Amino acid sequence: MPPSASKPAPRFGFLSLSHQHTALSATIFLTAFALLSRVIGLIRDKYIAYTFGAGPGTDAYNVAFVLPDLINYLLVGGAASISFVTILSRYKEAGKQEEGDRALSVILNTMLVVLGAAILLAEIFAPLFGRFYFPDNPSEAALCTTLTRIILPGPIFFFSGGVLASVALVRKQFGYQAMGSLLYNVFIILGGVLLSRTLGIPSLAIGVLAGTIGGPFLVNAYAARKAGVRYQPVLDFKNQGLRDWVVMSLPLMLGVTVVFMDSNILSWFAKHTAGDITRLLNAKKLFTAPMAIVGQAAGAASFPFFASLYNRGMFEDYAAAVNRSVSRILSASLLLSSAMFALALPMVDLIFRGGKYTRTDTASTAIYFAVFSISLALWSAQSIYSRAFFAAGETRAPMLAGTLITAISLPVYWFLHQHFGSLGLAWASNIAILIQTLTLAVLAHRRYLVPLFGLDRADIAKTAAAALVSGVGLRLLSPVIPHGLSRTGDLAVLIAGGLIWAALCFATLRLTRATFLDEILRRLHR
């Protein structure tokens, strides 16, 4: 009897939420989902800008995230799934699945008690926070208090979703996490569309809370249940998994890095001029769209593979994988940042201008966006380096360094804001992330985790040259590109400019024989 033929894999099986990915397919999958999620996020930002403009109301809405984010960061390190993936991966490699499931329940229950108490206190003292942020504007402080109280329960669902997401991530299933992020933005838009006429800007806060429940929490809870995890209502402070998680996460809780604090620092200094918080953070949100697509997607995709290699003692393969990821991310980011800088105004104008968001608001936002775009490679690279540390169970050194860098950076933010206003804040943000990224790279080298000489410096230099040629060339050719601050004019500039940028990048990379271009072409021909 002939052996039964194996069932061929579905052609688009990698799009399944439960598909087990390779490092390459995970990067492609998460990049595609990050692109979709960011498109929805930009629709969200466009809706908010069009409906509410840039003023005290939107400033209060942006500041309302500060207290919930601080609770999430200080109590759970803002990285529940990252630290727990490392622990769960150890249980999996040791064949102790049941112990891993129990550790998950113990950690979840323990932190729900801690988070619940912290959020209850924050709800009580929210008015003090509002008055602290807006001491000269009682109405803005009151609105900020209302919005903060609505959003405050969110960290419970973000944390729970993060812990539950680790179950799928250890199995190299990335679809559930990606879907949760996508639904989060959808709920914010729905909250505004359905409730804004009756509730005004609080409708957005209701959408945020609904998004944390319906997105990161419920989607990942379904994934964990489907994987066979059974929740246990148990507290056990002697559980080894809990102790390991606390040891790993404590530095994340106590450390305060520029990566987390940057937006909060920008908001604090920009609060003195109505609308500046909104304009700065809109530029930052637009900047984080390509950053998430290029850097965070690759970092999230690579992390379980880094952890697996390190936990199996394959240290040279681990170091090589990290250096390969950093080299690729730096190359892609350098090229992309040149287009973002050169095309900042039509890009921002197309996305944000309209309704209550004026031409003046757009012009200021475009300048901030252009400055932020210069640091895209730095933000993307630090995302890989930080995950390399987490995969190795190293959290103390990078967090201590990050806290010190944040403290050192504060006078830089203050000085540049005093002399150059909100534009100075954008430059201060770039300087802070430069110091942060270089410090992580040097730390990884000095702790014998990831040697700096393993980077593909020659190819990075070639892509940097291509970025410079394409960016400068695009600026020099901009007078011949048809333009005008209208929807069709913006679109024409972006299309024509994008084609010129792509042609100059391709020509320069081809002339310099960059391997980055060869890799892209090989993948396109697969």
Short mmCIF file of N, CA and C in Angstrom, two decimals, residues 255-327:
data_model
loop_
_atom_site.label_atom_id
_atom_site.label_comp_id
_atom_site.label_asym_id
_atom_site.label_seq_id
_atom_site.Cartn_x
_atom_site.Cartn_y
_atom_site.Cartn_z
N GLY A 255 13.34 51.09 36.31
CA GLY A 255 14.02 51.91 35.31
C GLY A 255 13.06 52.79 34.54
N VAL A 256 13.53 53.96 34.16
CA VAL A 256 12.72 54.90 33.38
C VAL A 256 13.53 55.30 32.15
N THR A 257 13.17 54.74 31.00
CA THR A 257 13.98 54.97 29.80
C THR A 257 13.39 56.06 28.92
N VAL A 258 14.25 56.60 28.07
CA VAL A 258 13.83 57.61 27.11
C VAL A 258 12.75 57.07 26.17
N VAL A 259 12.84 55.77 25.83
CA VAL A 259 11.88 55.17 24.92
C VAL A 259 10.46 55.35 25.44
N PHE A 260 10.27 55.16 26.75
CA PHE A 260 8.94 55.35 27.33
C PHE A 260 8.65 56.81 27.65
N MET A 261 9.62 57.53 28.20
CA MET A 261 9.38 58.85 28.74
C MET A 261 9.33 59.96 27.69
N ASP A 262 9.83 59.70 26.50
CA ASP A 262 9.98 60.77 25.50
C ASP A 262 8.68 61.53 25.27
N SER A 263 7.59 60.83 24.96
CA SER A 263 6.32 61.52 24.69
C SER A 263 5.81 62.28 25.90
N ASN A 264 6.03 61.71 27.11
CA ASN A 264 5.59 62.40 28.33
C ASN A 264 6.40 63.66 28.56
N ILE A 265 7.70 63.60 28.28
CA ILE A 265 8.55 64.79 28.43
C ILE A 265 8.15 65.86 27.42
N LEU A 266 7.89 65.44 26.19
CA LEU A 266 7.43 66.39 25.16
C LEU A 266 6.14 67.07 25.60
N SER A 267 5.20 66.28 26.14
CA SER A 267 3.91 66.85 26.58
C SER A 267 4.10 67.84 27.71
N TRP A 268 4.97 67.51 28.64
CA TRP A 268 5.16 68.38 29.81
C TRP A 268 5.70 69.75 29.41
N PHE A 269 6.71 69.77 28.57
CA PHE A 269 7.30 71.05 28.18
C PHE A 269 6.43 71.82 27.18
N ALA A 270 5.66 71.10 26.36
CA ALA A 270 4.86 71.76 25.32
C ALA A 270 3.51 72.25 25.82
N LYS A 271 3.19 72.00 27.08
CA LYS A 271 1.84 72.31 27.59
C LYS A 271 1.57 73.81 27.71
N HIS A 272 2.60 74.62 27.64
CA HIS A 272 2.42 76.05 27.89
C HIS A 272 1.78 76.78 26.72
N THR A 273 1.77 76.17 25.54
CA THR A 273 1.12 76.77 24.37
C THR A 273 0.00 75.86 23.91
N ALA A 274 -1.23 76.39 23.86
CA ALA A 274 -2.39 75.57 23.49
C ALA A 274 -2.20 74.94 22.11
N GLY A 275 -2.37 73.64 22.05
CA GLY A 275 -2.28 72.92 20.78
C GLY A 275 -0.91 72.35 20.48
N ASP A 276 0.13 72.82 21.19
CA ASP A 276 1.48 72.33 20.90
C ASP A 276 1.65 70.86 21.25
N ILE A 277 1.01 70.42 22.34
CA ILE A 277 1.08 69.00 22.69
C ILE A 277 0.51 68.17 21.54
N THR A 278 -0.64 68.58 21.03
CA THR A 278 -1.29 67.83 19.95
C THR A 278 -0.45 67.83 18.69
N ARG A 279 0.09 68.99 18.32
CA ARG A 279 0.88 69.08 17.09
C ARG A 279 2.16 68.23 17.19
N LEU A 280 2.84 68.32 18.33
CA LEU A 280 4.06 67.53 18.53
C LEU A 280 3.76 66.03 18.51
N LEU A 281 2.72 65.63 19.24
CA LEU A 281 2.41 64.20 19.34
C LEU A 281 1.81 63.66 18.04
N ASN A 282 1.13 64.51 17.28
CA ASN A 282 0.68 64.06 15.95
C ASN A 282 1.87 63.76 15.05
N ALA A 283 2.88 64.62 15.11
CA ALA A 283 4.11 64.36 14.35
C ALA A 283 4.78 63.09 14.83
N LYS A 284 4.78 62.89 16.15
CA LYS A 284 5.40 61.69 16.72
C LYS A 284 4.63 60.44 16.32
N LYS A 285 3.30 60.51 16.33
CA LYS A 285 2.49 59.35 15.94
C LYS A 285 2.70 58.99 14.47
N LEU A 286 2.77 60.01 13.63
CA LEU A 286 3.01 59.75 12.21
C LEU A 286 4.41 59.16 12.02
N PHE A 287 5.38 59.66 12.79
CA PHE A 287 6.73 59.13 12.73
C PHE A 287 6.79 57.68 13.19
N THR A 288 6.00 57.33 14.22
CA THR A 288 6.04 55.96 14.75
C THR A 288 5.40 54.96 13.81
N ALA A 289 4.64 55.43 12.80
CA ALA A 289 4.04 54.48 11.84
C ALA A 289 5.12 53.71 11.08
N PRO A 290 6.04 54.39 10.38
CA PRO A 290 7.12 53.63 9.73
C PRO A 290 8.06 52.99 10.73
N MET A 291 8.22 53.60 11.91
CA MET A 291 9.09 53.01 12.92
C MET A 291 8.54 51.65 13.37
N ALA A 292 7.21 51.58 13.55
CA ALA A 292 6.59 50.32 13.95
C ALA A 292 6.68 49.29 12.84
N ILE A 293 6.48 49.76 11.59
CA ILE A 293 6.52 48.84 10.46
C ILE A 293 7.92 48.27 10.27
N VAL A 294 8.94 49.13 10.38
CA VAL A 294 10.32 48.70 10.12
C VAL A 294 10.95 48.10 11.37
N GLY A 295 10.90 48.83 12.49
CA GLY A 295 11.64 48.42 13.67
C GLY A 295 10.91 47.50 14.61
N GLN A 296 9.73 47.92 15.08
CA GLN A 296 9.03 47.15 16.09
C GLN A 296 8.54 45.81 15.56
N ALA A 297 8.08 45.78 14.30
CA ALA A 297 7.62 44.51 13.74
C ALA A 297 8.78 43.52 13.66
N ALA A 298 9.93 43.97 13.20
CA ALA A 298 11.10 43.09 13.12
C ALA A 298 11.56 42.67 14.51
N GLY A 299 11.51 43.61 15.47
CA GLY A 299 11.91 43.28 16.83
C GLY A 299 10.99 42.26 17.46
N ALA A 300 9.68 42.45 17.30
CA ALA A 300 8.71 41.51 17.86
C ALA A 300 8.84 40.14 17.20
N ALA A 301 9.09 40.13 15.89
CA ALA A 301 9.23 38.85 15.18
C ALA A 301 10.50 38.12 15.60
N SER A 302 11.58 38.87 15.83
CA SER A 302 12.86 38.26 16.14
C SER A 302 12.96 37.77 17.57
N PHE A 303 12.25 38.41 18.49
CA PHE A 303 12.44 38.15 19.91
C PHE A 303 12.30 36.68 20.32
N PRO A 304 11.22 35.98 19.94
CA PRO A 304 11.12 34.57 20.34
C PRO A 304 12.27 33.72 19.80
N PHE A 305 12.77 34.06 18.62
CA PHE A 305 13.89 33.31 18.04
C PHE A 305 15.18 33.62 18.80
N PHE A 306 15.39 34.90 19.19
CA PHE A 306 16.54 35.24 20.02
C PHE A 306 16.51 34.44 21.32
N ALA A 307 15.33 34.44 21.98
CA ALA A 307 15.18 33.75 23.26
C ALA A 307 15.43 32.25 23.12
N SER A 308 14.91 31.67 22.05
CA SER A 308 15.10 30.24 21.83
C SER A 308 16.57 29.90 21.62
N LEU A 309 17.27 30.68 20.81
CA LEU A 309 18.69 30.43 20.56
C LEU A 309 19.51 30.58 21.85
N TYR A 310 19.22 31.61 22.62
CA TYR A 310 19.98 31.85 23.83
C TYR A 310 19.72 30.76 24.87
N ASN A 311 18.45 30.37 25.05
CA ASN A 311 18.10 29.36 26.04
C ASN A 311 18.64 27.97 25.68
N ARG A 312 18.93 27.75 24.41
CA ARG A 312 19.53 26.47 23.98
C ARG A 312 21.05 26.51 23.99
N GLY A 313 21.61 27.64 24.44
CA GLY A 313 23.05 27.76 24.54
C GLY A 313 23.75 28.03 23.22
N MET A 314 23.00 28.42 22.19
CA MET A 314 23.59 28.70 20.87
C MET A 314 23.97 30.18 20.80
N PHE A 315 24.98 30.56 21.58
CA PHE A 315 25.30 31.96 21.79
C PHE A 315 25.86 32.65 20.54
N GLU A 316 26.68 31.93 19.77
CA GLU A 316 27.21 32.54 18.55
C GLU A 316 26.10 32.77 17.53
N ASP A 317 25.19 31.81 17.41
CA ASP A 317 24.05 31.98 16.50
C ASP A 317 23.16 33.12 16.96
N TYR A 318 22.98 33.22 18.29
CA TYR A 318 22.19 34.32 18.87
C TYR A 318 22.80 35.67 18.51
N ALA A 319 24.11 35.82 18.73
CA ALA A 319 24.79 37.08 18.43
C ALA A 319 24.72 37.41 16.95
N ALA A 320 24.93 36.38 16.11
CA ALA A 320 24.87 36.61 14.67
C ALA A 320 23.47 37.03 14.23
N ALA A 321 22.44 36.42 14.82
CA ALA A 321 21.05 36.76 14.48
C ALA A 321 20.73 38.20 14.86
N VAL A 322 21.20 38.63 16.03
CA VAL A 322 20.95 40.01 16.47
C VAL A 322 21.66 40.99 15.54
N ASN A 323 22.92 40.74 15.24
CA ASN A 323 23.67 41.65 14.36
C ASN A 323 23.07 41.70 12.96
N ARG A 324 22.61 40.56 12.48
CA ARG A 324 21.97 40.54 11.16
C ARG A 324 20.69 41.37 11.17
N SER A 325 19.90 41.25 12.23
CA SER A 325 18.66 42.03 12.33
C SER A 325 18.95 43.52 12.43
N VAL A 326 19.94 43.89 13.26
CA VAL A 326 20.28 45.30 13.42
C VAL A 326 20.79 45.89 12.10
N SER A 327 21.63 45.14 11.39
CA SER A 327 22.18 45.63 10.12
C SER A 327 21.07 45.88 9.10
#
